[in-house]
Tab-separated table of C-alpha atoms and ligand atoms in Angstrom:
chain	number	residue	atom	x	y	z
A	1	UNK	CA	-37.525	8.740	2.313
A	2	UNK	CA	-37.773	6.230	5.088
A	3	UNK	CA	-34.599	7.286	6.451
A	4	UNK	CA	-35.612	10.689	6.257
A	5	UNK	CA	-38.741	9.846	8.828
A	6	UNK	CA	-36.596	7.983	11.105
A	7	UNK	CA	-33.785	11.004	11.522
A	8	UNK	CA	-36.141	13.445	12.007
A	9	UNK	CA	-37.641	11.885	14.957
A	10	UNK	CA	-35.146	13.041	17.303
A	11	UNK	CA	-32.260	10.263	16.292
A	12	UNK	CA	-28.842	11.440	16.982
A	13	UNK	CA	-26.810	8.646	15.210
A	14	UNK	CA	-26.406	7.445	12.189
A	15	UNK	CA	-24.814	4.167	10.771
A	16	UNK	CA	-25.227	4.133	6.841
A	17	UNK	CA	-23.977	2.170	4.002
A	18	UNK	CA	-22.508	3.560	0.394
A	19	UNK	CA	-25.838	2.528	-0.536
A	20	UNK	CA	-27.665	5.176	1.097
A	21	UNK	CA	-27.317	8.554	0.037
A	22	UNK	CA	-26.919	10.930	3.192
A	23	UNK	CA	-27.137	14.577	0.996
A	24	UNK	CA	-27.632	18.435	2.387
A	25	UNK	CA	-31.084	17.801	2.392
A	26	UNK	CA	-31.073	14.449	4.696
A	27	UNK	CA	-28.601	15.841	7.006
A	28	UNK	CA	-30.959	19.337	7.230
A	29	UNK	CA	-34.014	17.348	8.007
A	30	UNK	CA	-32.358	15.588	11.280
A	31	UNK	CA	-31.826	18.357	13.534
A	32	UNK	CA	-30.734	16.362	16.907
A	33	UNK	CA	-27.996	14.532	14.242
A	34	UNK	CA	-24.319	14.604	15.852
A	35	UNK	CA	-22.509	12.133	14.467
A	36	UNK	CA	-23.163	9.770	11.085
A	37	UNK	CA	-20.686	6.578	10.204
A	38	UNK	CA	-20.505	4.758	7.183
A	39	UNK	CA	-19.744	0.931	6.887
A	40	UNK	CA	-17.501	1.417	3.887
A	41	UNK	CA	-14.586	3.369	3.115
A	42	UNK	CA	-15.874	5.760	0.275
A	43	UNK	CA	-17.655	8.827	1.719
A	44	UNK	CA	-18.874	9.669	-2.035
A	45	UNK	CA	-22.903	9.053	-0.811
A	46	UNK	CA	-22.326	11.241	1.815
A	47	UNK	CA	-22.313	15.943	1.813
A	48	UNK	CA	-19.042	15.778	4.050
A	49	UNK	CA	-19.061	19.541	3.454
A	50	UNK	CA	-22.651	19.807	4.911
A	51	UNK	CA	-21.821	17.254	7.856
A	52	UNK	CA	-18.634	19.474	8.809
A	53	UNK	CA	-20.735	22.658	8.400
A	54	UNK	CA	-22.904	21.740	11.242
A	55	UNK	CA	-20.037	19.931	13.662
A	56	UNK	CA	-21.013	16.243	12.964
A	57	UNK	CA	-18.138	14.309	12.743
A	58	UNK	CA	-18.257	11.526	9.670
A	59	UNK	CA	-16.777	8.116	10.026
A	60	UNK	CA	-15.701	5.862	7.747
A	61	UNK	CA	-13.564	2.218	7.269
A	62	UNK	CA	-10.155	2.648	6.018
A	63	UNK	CA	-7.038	0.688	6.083
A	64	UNK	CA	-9.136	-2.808	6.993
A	65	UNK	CA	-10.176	-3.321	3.711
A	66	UNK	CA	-7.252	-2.282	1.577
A	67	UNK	CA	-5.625	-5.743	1.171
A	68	UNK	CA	-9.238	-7.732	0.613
A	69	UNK	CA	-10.378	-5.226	-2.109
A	70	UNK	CA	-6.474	-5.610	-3.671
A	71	UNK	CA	-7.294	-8.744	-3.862
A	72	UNK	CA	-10.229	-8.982	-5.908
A	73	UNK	CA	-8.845	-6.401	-8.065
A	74	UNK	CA	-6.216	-8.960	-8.948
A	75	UNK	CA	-8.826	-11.357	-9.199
A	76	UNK	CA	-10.890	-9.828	-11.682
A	77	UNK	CA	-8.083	-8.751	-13.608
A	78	UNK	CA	-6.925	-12.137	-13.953
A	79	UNK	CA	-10.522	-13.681	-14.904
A	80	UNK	CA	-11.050	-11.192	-17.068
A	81	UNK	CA	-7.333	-11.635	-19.109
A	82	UNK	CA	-7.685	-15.599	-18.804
A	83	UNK	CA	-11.131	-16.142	-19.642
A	84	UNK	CA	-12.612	-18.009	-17.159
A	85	UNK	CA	-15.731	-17.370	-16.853
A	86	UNK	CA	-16.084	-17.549	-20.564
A	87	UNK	CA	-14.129	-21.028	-20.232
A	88	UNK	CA	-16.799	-22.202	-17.396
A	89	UNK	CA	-19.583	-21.199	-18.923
A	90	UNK	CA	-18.495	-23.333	-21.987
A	91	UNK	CA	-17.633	-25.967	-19.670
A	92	UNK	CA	-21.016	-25.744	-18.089
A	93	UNK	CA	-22.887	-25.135	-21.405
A	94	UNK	CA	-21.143	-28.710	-23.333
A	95	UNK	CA	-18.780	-26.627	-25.575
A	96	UNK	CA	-15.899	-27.998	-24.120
A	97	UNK	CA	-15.356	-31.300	-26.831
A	98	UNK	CA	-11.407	-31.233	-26.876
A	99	UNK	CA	-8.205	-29.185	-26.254
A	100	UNK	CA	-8.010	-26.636	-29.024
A	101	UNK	CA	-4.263	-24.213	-29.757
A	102	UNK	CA	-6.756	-21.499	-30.086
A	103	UNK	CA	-9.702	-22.058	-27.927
A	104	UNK	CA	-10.651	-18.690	-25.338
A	105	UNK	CA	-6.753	-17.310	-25.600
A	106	UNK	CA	-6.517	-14.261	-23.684
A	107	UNK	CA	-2.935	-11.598	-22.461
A	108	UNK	CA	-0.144	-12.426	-19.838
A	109	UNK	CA	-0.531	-10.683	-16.460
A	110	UNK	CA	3.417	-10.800	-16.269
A	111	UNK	CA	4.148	-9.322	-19.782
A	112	UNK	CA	1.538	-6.820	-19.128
A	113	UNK	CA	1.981	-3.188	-18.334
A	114	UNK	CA	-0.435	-1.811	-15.816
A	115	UNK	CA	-1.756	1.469	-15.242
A	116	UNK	CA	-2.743	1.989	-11.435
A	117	UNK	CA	-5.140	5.231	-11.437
A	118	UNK	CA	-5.016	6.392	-7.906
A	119	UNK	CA	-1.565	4.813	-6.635
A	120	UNK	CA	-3.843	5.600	-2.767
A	121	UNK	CA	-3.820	2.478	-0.176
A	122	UNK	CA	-5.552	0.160	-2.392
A	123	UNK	CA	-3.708	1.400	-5.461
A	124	UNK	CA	-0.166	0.602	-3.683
A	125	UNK	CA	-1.397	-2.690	-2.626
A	126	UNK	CA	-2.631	-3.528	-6.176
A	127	UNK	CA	0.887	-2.533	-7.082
A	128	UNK	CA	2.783	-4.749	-4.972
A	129	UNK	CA	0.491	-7.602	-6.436
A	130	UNK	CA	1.004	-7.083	-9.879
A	131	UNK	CA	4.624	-6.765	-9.163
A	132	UNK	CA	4.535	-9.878	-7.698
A	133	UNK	CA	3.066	-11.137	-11.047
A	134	UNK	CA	6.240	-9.885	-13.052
A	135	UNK	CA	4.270	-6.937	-14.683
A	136	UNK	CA	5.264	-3.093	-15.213
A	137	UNK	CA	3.564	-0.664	-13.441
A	138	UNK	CA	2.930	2.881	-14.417
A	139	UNK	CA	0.599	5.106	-12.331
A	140	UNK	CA	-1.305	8.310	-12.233
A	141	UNK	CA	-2.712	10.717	-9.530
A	142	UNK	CA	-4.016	13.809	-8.354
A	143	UNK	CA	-0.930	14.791	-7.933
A	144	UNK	CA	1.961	12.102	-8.987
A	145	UNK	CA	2.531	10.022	-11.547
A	146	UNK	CA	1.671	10.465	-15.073
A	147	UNK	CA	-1.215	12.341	-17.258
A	148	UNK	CA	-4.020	9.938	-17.221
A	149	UNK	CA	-4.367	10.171	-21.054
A	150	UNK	CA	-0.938	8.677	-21.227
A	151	UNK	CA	-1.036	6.121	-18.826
A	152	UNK	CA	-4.395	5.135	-21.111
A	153	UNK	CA	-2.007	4.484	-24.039
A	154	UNK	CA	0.903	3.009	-22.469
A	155	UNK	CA	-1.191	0.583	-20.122
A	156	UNK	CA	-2.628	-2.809	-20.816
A	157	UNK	CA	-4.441	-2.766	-18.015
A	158	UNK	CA	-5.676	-0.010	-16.828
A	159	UNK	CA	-6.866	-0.499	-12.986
A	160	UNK	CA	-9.091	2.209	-11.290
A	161	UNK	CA	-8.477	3.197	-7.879
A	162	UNK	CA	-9.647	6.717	-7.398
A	163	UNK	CA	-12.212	8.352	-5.256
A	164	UNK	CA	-15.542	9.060	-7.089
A	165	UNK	CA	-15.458	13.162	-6.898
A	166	UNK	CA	-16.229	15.892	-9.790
A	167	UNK	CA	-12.901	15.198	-10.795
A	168	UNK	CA	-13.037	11.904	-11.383
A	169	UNK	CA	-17.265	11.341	-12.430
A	170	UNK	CA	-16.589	10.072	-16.406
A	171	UNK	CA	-13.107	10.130	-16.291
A	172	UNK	CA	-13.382	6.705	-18.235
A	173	UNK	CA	-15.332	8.402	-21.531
A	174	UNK	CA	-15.250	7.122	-25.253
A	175	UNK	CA	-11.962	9.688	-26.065
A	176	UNK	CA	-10.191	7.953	-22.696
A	177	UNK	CA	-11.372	4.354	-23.959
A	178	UNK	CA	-10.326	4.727	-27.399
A	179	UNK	CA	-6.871	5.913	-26.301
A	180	UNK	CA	-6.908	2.465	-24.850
A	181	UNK	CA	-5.617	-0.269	-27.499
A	182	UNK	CA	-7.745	-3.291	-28.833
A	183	UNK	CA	-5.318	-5.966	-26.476
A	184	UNK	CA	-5.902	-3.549	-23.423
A	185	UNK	CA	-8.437	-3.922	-20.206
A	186	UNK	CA	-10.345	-2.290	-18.233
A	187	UNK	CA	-10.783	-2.960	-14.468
A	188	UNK	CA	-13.183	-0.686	-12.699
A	189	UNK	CA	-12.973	-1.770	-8.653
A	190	UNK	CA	-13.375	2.107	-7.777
A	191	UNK	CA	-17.022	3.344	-8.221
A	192	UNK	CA	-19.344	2.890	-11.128
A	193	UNK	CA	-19.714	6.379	-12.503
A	194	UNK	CA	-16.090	7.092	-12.747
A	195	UNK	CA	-16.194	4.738	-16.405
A	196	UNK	CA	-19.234	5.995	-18.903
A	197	UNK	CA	-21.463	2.710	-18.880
A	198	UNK	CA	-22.591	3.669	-22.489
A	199	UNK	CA	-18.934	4.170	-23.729
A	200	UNK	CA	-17.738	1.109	-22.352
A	201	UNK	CA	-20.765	-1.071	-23.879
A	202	UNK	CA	-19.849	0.693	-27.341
A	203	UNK	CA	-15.796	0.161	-26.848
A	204	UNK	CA	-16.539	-3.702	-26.260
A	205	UNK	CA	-18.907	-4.421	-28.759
A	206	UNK	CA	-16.488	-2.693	-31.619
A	207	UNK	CA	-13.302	-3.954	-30.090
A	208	UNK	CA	-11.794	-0.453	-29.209
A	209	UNK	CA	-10.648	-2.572	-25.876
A	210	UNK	CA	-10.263	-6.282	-25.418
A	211	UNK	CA	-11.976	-6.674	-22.396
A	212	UNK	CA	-13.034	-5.417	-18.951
A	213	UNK	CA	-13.832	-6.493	-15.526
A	214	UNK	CA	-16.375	-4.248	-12.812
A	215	UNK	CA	-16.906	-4.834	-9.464
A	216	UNK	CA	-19.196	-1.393	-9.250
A	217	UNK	CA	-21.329	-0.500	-12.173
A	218	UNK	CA	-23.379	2.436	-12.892
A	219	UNK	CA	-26.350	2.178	-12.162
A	220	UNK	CA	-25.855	-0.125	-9.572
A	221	UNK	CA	-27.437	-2.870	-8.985
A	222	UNK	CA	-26.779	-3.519	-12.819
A	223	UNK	CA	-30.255	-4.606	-13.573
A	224	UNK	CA	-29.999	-8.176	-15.492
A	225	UNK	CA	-31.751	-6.786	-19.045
A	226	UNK	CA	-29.055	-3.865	-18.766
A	227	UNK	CA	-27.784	-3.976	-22.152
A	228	UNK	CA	-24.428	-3.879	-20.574
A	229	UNK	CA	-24.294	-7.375	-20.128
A	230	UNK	CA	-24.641	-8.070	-23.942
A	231	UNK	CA	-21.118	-6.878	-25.021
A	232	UNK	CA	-18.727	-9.550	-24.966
A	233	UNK	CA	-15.354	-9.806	-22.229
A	234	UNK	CA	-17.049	-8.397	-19.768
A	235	UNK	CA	-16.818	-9.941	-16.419
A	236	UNK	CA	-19.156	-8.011	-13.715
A	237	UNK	CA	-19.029	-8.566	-9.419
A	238	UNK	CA	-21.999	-7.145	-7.801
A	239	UNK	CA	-19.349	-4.900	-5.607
A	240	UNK	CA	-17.548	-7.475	-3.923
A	241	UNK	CA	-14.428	-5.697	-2.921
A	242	UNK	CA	-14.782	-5.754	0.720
A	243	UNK	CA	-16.566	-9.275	1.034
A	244	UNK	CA	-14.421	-11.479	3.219
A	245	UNK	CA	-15.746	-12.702	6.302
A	246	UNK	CA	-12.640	-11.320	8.099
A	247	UNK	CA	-13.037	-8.100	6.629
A	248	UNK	CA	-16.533	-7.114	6.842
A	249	UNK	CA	-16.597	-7.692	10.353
A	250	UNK	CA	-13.593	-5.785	11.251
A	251	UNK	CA	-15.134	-2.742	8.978
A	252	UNK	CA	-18.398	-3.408	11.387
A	253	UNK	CA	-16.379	-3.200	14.304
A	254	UNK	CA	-14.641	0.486	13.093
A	255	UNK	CA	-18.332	1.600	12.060
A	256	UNK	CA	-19.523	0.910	15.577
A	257	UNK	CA	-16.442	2.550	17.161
A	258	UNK	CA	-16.585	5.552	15.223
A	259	UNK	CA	-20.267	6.190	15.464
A	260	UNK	CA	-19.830	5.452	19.581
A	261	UNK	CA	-17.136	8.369	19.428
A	262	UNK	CA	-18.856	10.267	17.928
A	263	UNK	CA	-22.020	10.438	20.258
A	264	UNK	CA	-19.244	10.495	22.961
A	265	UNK	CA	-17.965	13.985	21.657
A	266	UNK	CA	-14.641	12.081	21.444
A	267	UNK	CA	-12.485	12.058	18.410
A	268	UNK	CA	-13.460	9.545	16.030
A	269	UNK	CA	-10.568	6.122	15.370
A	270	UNK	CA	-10.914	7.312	11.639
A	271	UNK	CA	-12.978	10.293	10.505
A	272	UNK	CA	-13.759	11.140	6.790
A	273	UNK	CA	-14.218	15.276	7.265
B	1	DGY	C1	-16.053	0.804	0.274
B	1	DGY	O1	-15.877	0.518	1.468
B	1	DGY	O2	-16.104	1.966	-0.095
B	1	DGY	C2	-16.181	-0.318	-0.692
B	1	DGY	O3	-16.655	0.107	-1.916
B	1	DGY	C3	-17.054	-1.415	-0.147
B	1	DGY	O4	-16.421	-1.974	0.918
């Protein structure tokens, strides 16, 4: 609502995050609007279709942030199949009395298979990681790769790196997680409403999967009673992805550029619609 007062005072810019939805309605209600840019690379918060409709060009972050958010990928996938925030927590909480065969055992990265959904920029450079680790890769896409239901039972990781679109909203339901086997994860560094929270709450608690790791949550912010954070393996990033220093300020630095362009009339560096 606030941002709704400030555009339709005569504001002819916009710089938003993913955070702020920027629908039909927001975009009708600043009429002297020519040009919006998002600091992210996801447009999902944003009516492109509505943008385009009235000539304002949309801006967004790509390419910058492709390598940083591969990167946390691999870490969460890794924290999530080694256990260690369930090992530091016992650390931290006095549990940890002596070396134990079977204490907080978790899967191999480099025996693992892993299923890349959305083999895009990040999904290639989450594949050359995992690679790197020794593991298989399998993938599936819009338009490539295999049917996502089989990639769900041939994976032991399965990796999201689609766009959240009506395609994609629930994609990760109960049938898709039960497809999944009880030594197989879940890493969600995508958006949050392409998994079902619900589902995935239910497949941890009764062991349908053996674990999962989210940098993006829905709702998000996760709120800290969410019951969410009861069921066990689950480790949860309050959308990190992007966070380096490095990174975030060469995202800033497209953001500015593009909106600039824009209010130039010039063609935006990277344009969303
Ligand atoms: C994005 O840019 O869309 C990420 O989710 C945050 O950097």
């Amino acid at each position: 609502d606030a941002l709704r007062e400030r555009l339709a005072g005569g504001v002819e810019g916009l710089l938003c995050m993913l955070t702020d939805p920027v629908g039909a309605d927001l975009i009708a209600a600043a009429p002297d609007l020519r040009a919006v840019s998002t600091y992210a690379v996801g447009t999902d918060n944003i009516d492109l279709a509505a943008a385009a409709e009235r000539g304002i060009p949309v801006g967004h972050t790509p390419d910058v942030l492709t390598e940083t958010s591969a990167d946390l990928a691999l870490a969460l996938m890794l924290a999530v199949m080694r256990r260690i925030p369930a090992g530091d927590a016992e650390v931290r909480a006095g549990e940890w009395l002596t070396w134990e065969p079977a204490r907080l055992l978790g899967h191999d990265l480099h025996r693992a298979t892993v299923g890349i959904v959305g083999l895009g920029r990040i999904g290639q450079a989450v594949k050359r990681r995992v690679e790197g680790f020794g593991a298989r890769v399998v993938h599936s896409g819009r338009t490539d790769g295999m049917p996502v239901e089989q990639l769900l039972e041939e994976a032991d990781v399965v990796t999201l790196h689609c766009p959240l679109t009506d395609a994609t909203r629930g994609l990760i339901d109960e049938a898709a997680l039960r497809r999944m086997g009880p030594d197989a994860y879940l890493v969600n560094t995508a958006r949050g409403p392409v998994v079902d929270t619900d589902a995935l709450r239910r497949a941890l608690e009764e062991g349908w999967i053996a674990g999962a790791a989210l940098d993006v949550t829905d709702p998000e912010p996760l709120p800290a009673d969410h019951p969410l954070l009861s069921a066990p393996n689950l480790v949860v990033a309050p959308h990190l992805g992007s966070a380096s220093h490095e990174t975030r300020a060469e995202m800033a630095d497209i953001a500015v550029d593009n909106l600039l362009a824009g209010l130039a009339g010039t063609p935006l560096p990277h344009r969303a619609n």
